[in-house]
Short mmCIF file of N, CA, C and O in Angstrom, two decimals:
data_model
loop_
_atom_site.label_atom_id
_atom_site.label_comp_id
_atom_site.label_asym_id
_atom_site.label_seq_id
_atom_site.Cartn_x
_atom_site.Cartn_y
_atom_site.Cartn_z
N UNK A 1 0.86 -1.27 0.20
CA UNK A 1 0.45 0.18 -0.24
C UNK A 1 0.80 0.96 -0.22
O UNK A 1 2.27 2.00 0.30
N UNK A 2 0.48 2.50 -0.74
CA UNK A 2 0.89 3.41 -0.95
C UNK A 2 0.94 4.71 0.57
O UNK A 2 2.48 4.52 1.01
N UNK A 3 0.33 4.15 1.48
CA UNK A 3 0.92 4.83 2.52
C UNK A 3 1.81 4.35 3.14
O UNK A 3 1.77 4.72 4.27
N UNK A 4 1.61 3.21 3.55
CA UNK A 4 2.81 1.97 4.34
C UNK A 4 3.94 2.58 3.28
O UNK A 4 5.32 2.05 4.62
N UNK A 5 4.05 3.07 2.33
CA UNK A 5 5.22 2.85 1.40
C UNK A 5 6.02 4.38 1.39
O UNK A 5 5.17 4.93 0.63
N UNK A 6 6.95 4.90 2.05
CA UNK A 6 6.94 6.01 1.84
C UNK A 6 8.01 6.60 0.30
O UNK A 6 6.97 7.21 -0.35
N UNK A 7 8.39 5.23 -0.05
CA UNK A 7 8.97 6.09 -1.46
C UNK A 7 7.78 5.55 -2.37
O UNK A 7 7.24 6.76 -2.93
N UNK A 8 6.04 5.01 -2.90
CA UNK A 8 5.72 4.90 -3.24
C UNK A 8 4.22 6.14 -2.61
O UNK A 8 3.99 6.92 -3.80
N UNK A 9 4.90 6.99 -1.29
CA UNK A 9 3.73 7.85 -1.16
C UNK A 9 4.13 8.64 -1.97
O UNK A 9 3.72 9.10 -2.67
N UNK A 10 5.58 9.58 -1.87
CA UNK A 10 5.98 10.21 -2.62
C UNK A 10 5.31 10.33 -3.92
O UNK A 10 5.72 11.37 -4.64
N UNK A 11 6.00 9.38 -4.37
CA UNK A 11 5.93 8.74 -5.88
C UNK A 11 4.43 9.67 -6.68
O UNK A 11 4.12 9.63 -7.29
N UNK A 12 3.48 8.97 -6.07
CA UNK A 12 2.05 9.34 -5.85
C UNK A 12 1.92 10.56 -5.80
O UNK A 12 0.30 10.84 -6.50
N UNK A 13 2.43 11.10 -5.25
CA UNK A 13 2.09 12.83 -4.56
C UNK A 13 2.35 13.33 -5.87
O UNK A 13 1.88 14.30 -6.35
N UNK A 14 3.60 12.68 -5.89
CA UNK A 14 4.38 13.29 -7.65
C UNK A 14 3.73 13.82 -8.89
O UNK A 14 3.76 14.48 -9.09
N UNK A 15 3.52 12.92 -8.50
CA UNK A 15 2.57 12.12 -9.54
C UNK A 15 0.70 12.42 -9.93
O UNK A 15 0.74 13.03 -10.80
N UNK A 16 0.68 12.74 -8.75
CA UNK A 16 -0.75 13.57 -8.49
C UNK A 16 -0.65 15.23 -8.86
O UNK A 16 -1.69 15.77 -9.52
N UNK A 17 0.62 15.75 -8.13
CA UNK A 17 0.66 16.93 -8.61
C UNK A 17 0.99 16.70 -10.36
O UNK A 17 0.38 18.27 -10.58
N UNK A 18 2.09 16.23 -10.35
CA UNK A 18 2.17 16.79 -12.03
C UNK A 18 0.51 16.99 -12.95
O UNK A 18 1.10 17.34 -14.04
N UNK A 19 -0.41 15.30 -13.00
CA UNK A 19 -1.27 15.24 -13.74
C UNK A 19 -2.40 16.08 -13.28
O UNK A 19 -2.94 17.53 -14.63
N UNK A 20 -1.73 17.34 -11.45
CA UNK A 20 -2.90 18.45 -11.65
C UNK A 20 -2.44 19.64 -12.55
O UNK A 20 -3.13 20.58 -12.87
N UNK A 21 -0.75 20.19 -12.54
CA UNK A 21 -0.09 20.95 -13.31
C UNK A 21 -0.92 20.78 -14.95
O UNK A 21 -0.97 22.16 -15.43
N UNK A 22 -0.72 19.60 -15.57
CA UNK A 22 -0.93 19.56 -16.48
C UNK A 22 -3.00 19.37 -17.31
O UNK A 22 -2.92 20.00 -18.25
N UNK A 23 -3.05 19.62 -16.23
CA UNK A 23 -4.43 19.30 -15.93
C UNK A 23 -4.83 21.26 -16.31
O UNK A 23 -5.35 21.46 -17.78
N UNK A 24 -4.33 21.51 -15.67
CA UNK A 24 -4.42 23.16 -15.61
C UNK A 24 -3.78 23.68 -16.28
O UNK A 24 -4.42 24.52 -17.26
N UNK A 25 -2.52 23.59 -17.25
CA UNK A 25 -1.90 24.08 -18.80
C UNK A 25 -2.60 23.33 -19.58
O UNK A 25 -3.37 24.76 -20.53
N UNK A 26 -3.27 22.67 -19.99
CA UNK A 26 -4.36 22.45 -20.96
C UNK A 26 -5.75 23.02 -20.51
O UNK A 26 -6.10 23.34 -22.29
N UNK A 27 -6.32 23.22 -19.51
CA UNK A 27 -7.19 24.40 -18.90
C UNK A 27 -6.78 25.38 -20.21
O UNK A 27 -7.33 26.20 -20.10
N UNK A 28 -5.97 25.84 -19.52
CA UNK A 28 -5.54 27.27 -19.77
C UNK A 28 -4.66 27.80 -21.17
O UNK A 28 -5.40 28.14 -22.15
N UNK A 29 -4.46 26.43 -22.11
CA UNK A 29 -4.37 26.59 -23.43
C UNK A 29 -5.80 26.29 -24.03
O UNK A 29 -6.35 26.94 -25.41
N UNK A 30 -6.97 25.88 -24.24
CA UNK A 30 -7.68 26.28 -24.05
C UNK A 30 -9.02 26.91 -24.07
O UNK A 30 -8.64 27.74 -24.92
N UNK A 31 -8.32 27.97 -22.68
CA UNK A 31 -8.60 29.54 -22.55
C UNK A 31 -7.78 30.03 -24.06
O UNK A 31 -8.66 31.54 -23.81
N UNK A 32 -5.97 30.31 -24.42
CA UNK A 32 -6.25 30.39 -24.26
C UNK A 32 -5.92 30.48 -25.96
O UNK A 32 -6.20 31.61 -26.14
N UNK A 33 -6.51 29.36 -26.83
CA UNK A 33 -6.38 29.28 -27.87
C UNK A 33 -8.00 29.30 -28.24
O UNK A 33 -8.24 29.58 -29.27
N UNK A 34 -8.78 30.36 -27.42
CA UNK A 34 -10.38 29.95 -27.07
C UNK A 34 -10.58 29.87 -28.84
O UNK A 34 -10.90 30.23 -29.68
N UNK A 35 -10.08 31.69 -28.88
CA UNK A 35 -10.65 32.75 -30.59
C UNK A 35 -9.97 31.89 -31.73
O UNK A 35 -10.51 32.27 -32.91
N UNK A 36 -8.55 31.66 -30.99
CA UNK A 36 -7.31 31.36 -32.08
C UNK A 36 -8.20 30.09 -33.24
O UNK A 36 -8.23 29.61 -33.87
N UNK A 37 -9.02 29.02 -31.57
CA UNK A 37 -9.41 27.84 -32.24
C UNK A 37 -10.30 27.82 -33.51
O UNK A 37 -10.66 27.07 -34.82
N UNK A 38 -11.04 29.09 -32.17
CA UNK A 38 -12.56 29.82 -34.01
C UNK A 38 -11.51 30.12 -35.15
O UNK A 38 -12.41 29.93 -36.64
N UNK A 39 -11.10 30.80 -35.33
CA UNK A 39 -10.59 31.14 -36.70
C UNK A 39 -9.71 30.04 -36.75
O UNK A 39 -10.19 29.70 -38.55
N UNK A 40 -8.87 29.14 -37.15
CA UNK A 40 -8.66 28.16 -37.25
C UNK A 40 -9.19 27.70 -37.26
O UNK A 40 -8.65 26.87 -39.51
N UNK A 41 -10.64 27.09 -37.23
CA UNK A 41 -11.82 26.23 -37.56
C UNK A 41 -12.44 27.18 -38.96
O UNK A 41 -12.52 26.27 -39.95
N UNK A 42 -12.49 27.58 -39.39
CA UNK A 42 -13.12 28.91 -40.11
C UNK A 42 -12.55 29.59 -41.31
O UNK A 42 -13.01 29.31 -42.06
N UNK A 43 -10.85 29.25 -40.84
CA UNK A 43 -10.02 29.11 -42.12
C UNK A 43 -10.18 27.75 -43.32
O UNK A 43 -9.86 27.20 -43.92
N UNK A 44 -9.95 26.18 -42.33
CA UNK A 44 -10.31 25.81 -42.66
C UNK A 44 -11.59 25.99 -43.55
O UNK A 44 -11.32 24.37 -44.51
N UNK A 45 -12.62 25.55 -42.92
CA UNK A 45 -14.28 25.81 -44.15
C UNK A 45 -13.75 26.32 -44.84
O UNK A 45 -14.59 25.80 -46.43
N UNK A 46 -12.76 27.85 -44.71
CA UNK A 46 -12.96 28.62 -46.21
C UNK A 46 -12.20 28.01 -47.36
O UNK A 46 -12.08 27.88 -48.56
N UNK A 47 -10.81 27.45 -46.68
CA UNK A 47 -9.94 26.62 -47.64
C UNK A 47 -11.04 25.30 -48.19
O UNK A 47 -10.87 24.72 -49.06
N UNK A 48 -11.85 24.20 -47.54
CA UNK A 48 -12.78 23.09 -48.05
C UNK A 48 -13.30 24.13 -49.13
O UNK A 48 -13.75 24.03 -50.33
N UNK A 49 -13.95 25.08 -48.63
CA UNK A 49 -15.05 25.82 -49.83
C UNK A 49 -14.11 26.27 -50.84
O UNK A 49 -14.28 25.75 -52.07
N UNK A 50 -12.84 27.04 -51.23
CA UNK A 50 -12.40 26.83 -51.65
C UNK A 50 -11.85 26.11 -53.05
O UNK A 50 -11.84 26.00 -53.92
N UNK A 51 -11.47 24.98 -52.42
CA UNK A 51 -10.73 23.46 -52.84
C UNK A 51 -11.72 23.54 -53.78
O UNK A 51 -12.35 23.25 -55.18
N UNK A 52 -13.23 23.34 -53.33
CA UNK A 52 -14.21 22.49 -53.75
C UNK A 52 -14.27 24.02 -54.85
O UNK A 52 -15.09 22.95 -55.88
N UNK A 53 -14.49 24.96 -54.44
CA UNK A 53 -15.37 25.58 -55.56
C UNK A 53 -14.09 25.38 -57.40
O UNK A 53 -14.82 25.01 -58.39
N UNK A 54 -13.61 25.29 -56.82
CA UNK A 54 -11.45 24.79 -57.78
C UNK A 54 -12.43 23.63 -58.19
O UNK A 54 -12.48 23.99 -59.25
N UNK A 55 -13.31 21.83 -57.61
CA UNK A 55 -12.73 21.33 -58.54
C UNK A 55 -13.92 21.30 -59.16
O UNK A 55 -13.95 20.62 -60.71
N UNK A 56 -14.60 21.92 -58.53
CA UNK A 56 -16.01 22.47 -59.22
C UNK A 56 -15.75 22.89 -60.37
O UNK A 56 -16.25 22.72 -62.13
N UNK A 57 -14.66 24.52 -60.87
CA UNK A 57 -14.98 24.98 -62.40
C UNK A 57 -13.62 23.98 -63.00
O UNK A 57 -14.31 24.09 -64.51
N UNK A 58 -13.40 23.39 -62.45
CA UNK A 58 -12.14 22.33 -62.90
C UNK A 58 -12.89 20.79 -63.95
O UNK A 58 -12.84 20.92 -64.96
N UNK A 59 -13.91 20.34 -63.01
CA UNK A 59 -15.25 19.64 -63.95
C UNK A 59 -16.00 19.66 -64.47
O UNK A 59 -15.46 19.45 -65.55
N UNK A 60 -16.21 21.79 -64.57
CA UNK A 60 -17.00 21.78 -65.61
C UNK A 60 -16.11 22.76 -67.15
O UNK A 60 -16.53 21.94 -67.80
N UNK A 61 -14.96 23.16 -67.04
CA UNK A 61 -14.01 22.76 -68.00
C UNK A 61 -13.79 21.65 -68.17
O UNK A 61 -13.80 21.55 -69.69
N UNK A 62 -13.69 20.63 -67.40
CA UNK A 62 -13.25 18.97 -68.58
C UNK A 62 -14.79 18.80 -69.07
O UNK A 62 -13.79 18.15 -70.17
N UNK A 63 -15.39 18.80 -68.69
CA UNK A 63 -16.51 18.46 -69.55
C UNK A 63 -17.26 19.39 -71.00
O UNK A 63 -17.51 18.93 -71.25
N UNK A 64 -16.04 21.13 -70.52
CA UNK A 64 -16.85 21.58 -71.44
C UNK A 64 -15.90 21.23 -72.65
O UNK A 64 -16.02 20.82 -74.61
N UNK A 65 -14.59 20.19 -72.65
CA UNK A 65 -13.64 20.15 -73.11
C UNK A 65 -14.26 18.25 -73.79
O UNK A 65 -13.83 18.31 -74.77
N UNK A 66 -14.41 17.91 -73.34
CA UNK A 66 -14.80 16.54 -73.64
C UNK A 66 -15.67 16.68 -74.57
O UNK A 66 -15.87 16.06 -75.75
N UNK A 67 -16.81 17.48 -74.25
CA UNK A 67 -18.38 18.44 -75.60
C UNK A 67 -17.70 18.26 -77.20
O UNK A 67 -17.47 18.12 -78.49
N UNK A 68 -16.09 19.35 -76.41
CA UNK A 68 -15.42 20.20 -77.56
C UNK A 68 -15.24 18.08 -78.72
O UNK A 68 -15.21 18.35 -79.54
N UNK A 69 -14.18 17.28 -77.68
CA UNK A 69 -13.77 15.99 -78.10
C UNK A 69 -15.02 15.69 -79.07
O UNK A 69 -14.76 14.71 -80.28
N UNK A 70 -15.53 15.51 -78.54
CA UNK A 70 -16.84 14.58 -78.46
C UNK A 70 -17.63 15.27 -80.33
O UNK A 70 -17.53 14.32 -81.50
N UNK A 71 -17.81 16.43 -80.11
CA UNK A 71 -18.42 17.79 -81.28
C UNK A 71 -17.25 17.11 -83.05
O UNK A 71 -17.47 16.74 -83.97
N UNK A 72 -15.76 17.31 -81.80
CA UNK A 72 -14.81 17.14 -83.06
C UNK A 72 -14.64 15.69 -83.54
O UNK A 72 -14.62 15.15 -84.92
N UNK A 73 -14.50 14.56 -82.75
CA UNK A 73 -15.28 12.77 -83.41
C UNK A 73 -16.23 13.38 -84.35
O UNK A 73 -15.92 12.29 -85.43
N UNK A 74 -17.22 13.59 -84.14
CA UNK A 74 -18.74 13.81 -84.78
C UNK A 74 -18.07 14.29 -86.43
O UNK A 74 -18.85 13.61 -87.15
N UNK A 75 -17.52 15.48 -86.02
CA UNK A 75 -17.16 15.78 -87.34
C UNK A 75 -16.40 15.26 -87.91
O UNK A 75 -16.43 14.42 -89.31
N UNK A 76 -15.08 14.40 -87.55
CA UNK A 76 -14.73 13.36 -88.26
C UNK A 76 -14.85 12.40 -88.46
O UNK A 76 -14.65 11.80 -89.27
N UNK A 77 -15.73 11.93 -87.95
CA UNK A 77 -16.25 10.39 -89.05
C UNK A 77 -17.37 10.83 -89.50
O UNK A 77 -17.89 9.99 -90.14
N UNK A 78 -17.92 12.13 -89.24
CA UNK A 78 -19.97 12.25 -90.89
C UNK A 78 -17.98 12.76 -91.80
O UNK A 78 -18.28 12.71 -93.16
N UNK A 79 -16.73 13.09 -91.54
CA UNK A 79 -15.86 13.47 -92.50
C UNK A 79 -15.54 12.19 -93.27
O UNK A 79 -15.74 12.42 -95.24
N UNK A 80 -15.02 11.21 -92.66
CA UNK A 80 -14.97 9.98 -93.02
C UNK A 80 -15.88 9.32 -93.54
O UNK A 80 -15.51 8.29 -94.41
N UNK A 81 -17.22 9.69 -93.72
CA UNK A 81 -18.30 8.60 -93.59
C UNK A 81 -18.73 8.72 -95.55
O UNK A 81 -18.56 8.71 -96.34
N UNK A 82 -17.77 10.43 -95.26
CA UNK A 82 -18.59 11.21 -97.15
C UNK A 82 -17.42 10.23 -97.18
O UNK A 82 -17.38 10.50 -98.91
N UNK A 83 -15.83 9.86 -97.11
CA UNK A 83 -15.67 9.89 -98.12
C UNK A 83 -14.76 8.33 -98.16
O UNK A 83 -15.06 7.58 -99.80
N UNK A 84 -15.56 7.75 -97.84
CA UNK A 84 -15.95 6.15 -97.67
C UNK A 84 -16.48 5.86 -99.51
O UNK A 84 -16.69 6.30 -99.98
N UNK A 85 -15.19 5.67 -100.09
CA UNK A 85 -15.53 4.72 -101.46
C UNK A 85 -15.76 5.89 -102.41
O UNK A 85 -15.89 5.57 -103.46
N UNK A 86 -15.29 7.11 -101.93
CA UNK A 86 -14.52 8.14 -103.18
C UNK A 86 -13.02 7.32 -103.53
O UNK A 86 -12.44 7.46 -102.15
N UNK A 87 -12.56 7.96 -104.59
CA UNK A 87 -11.52 8.47 -105.04
C UNK A 87 -10.81 9.73 -104.47
O UNK A 87 -11.16 10.69 -105.44
N UNK A 88 -9.29 9.57 -103.85
CA UNK A 88 -9.26 10.24 -103.06
C UNK A 88 -8.30 11.20 -104.28
O UNK A 88 -8.31 12.56 -103.88
N UNK A 89 -8.04 11.41 -105.39
CA UNK A 89 -7.51 11.67 -106.34
C UNK A 89 -9.07 12.48 -106.88
O UNK A 89 -8.80 13.41 -107.85
N UNK A 90 -10.49 12.21 -106.37
CA UNK A 90 -10.81 13.21 -107.49
C UNK A 90 -11.39 13.76 -106.91
O UNK A 90 -11.86 15.06 -107.02
N UNK A 91 -10.88 14.35 -105.58
CA UNK A 91 -11.53 15.97 -104.80
C UNK A 91 -10.33 17.25 -105.71
O UNK A 91 -9.06 17.46 -106.23
#
């Protein structure tokens, strides 16, 4: 038992003091970073919105390019279809 063993009792008291000191420090840090923590959260949210908007714009551009490629492919297919069976030197 700790109360019967002076060394164990002293170690237990030291650990208790350190635990209280750490709890006090954590509490002080929470109070100290209260406003800053909210700013960090707001900054992260703004960054997430910016990234989301960037991806949305990029996806829209990719969709537009995909449509252009499809249109170009359709035109190529149409031109090739017209040329099938024609004499290349006839044009």
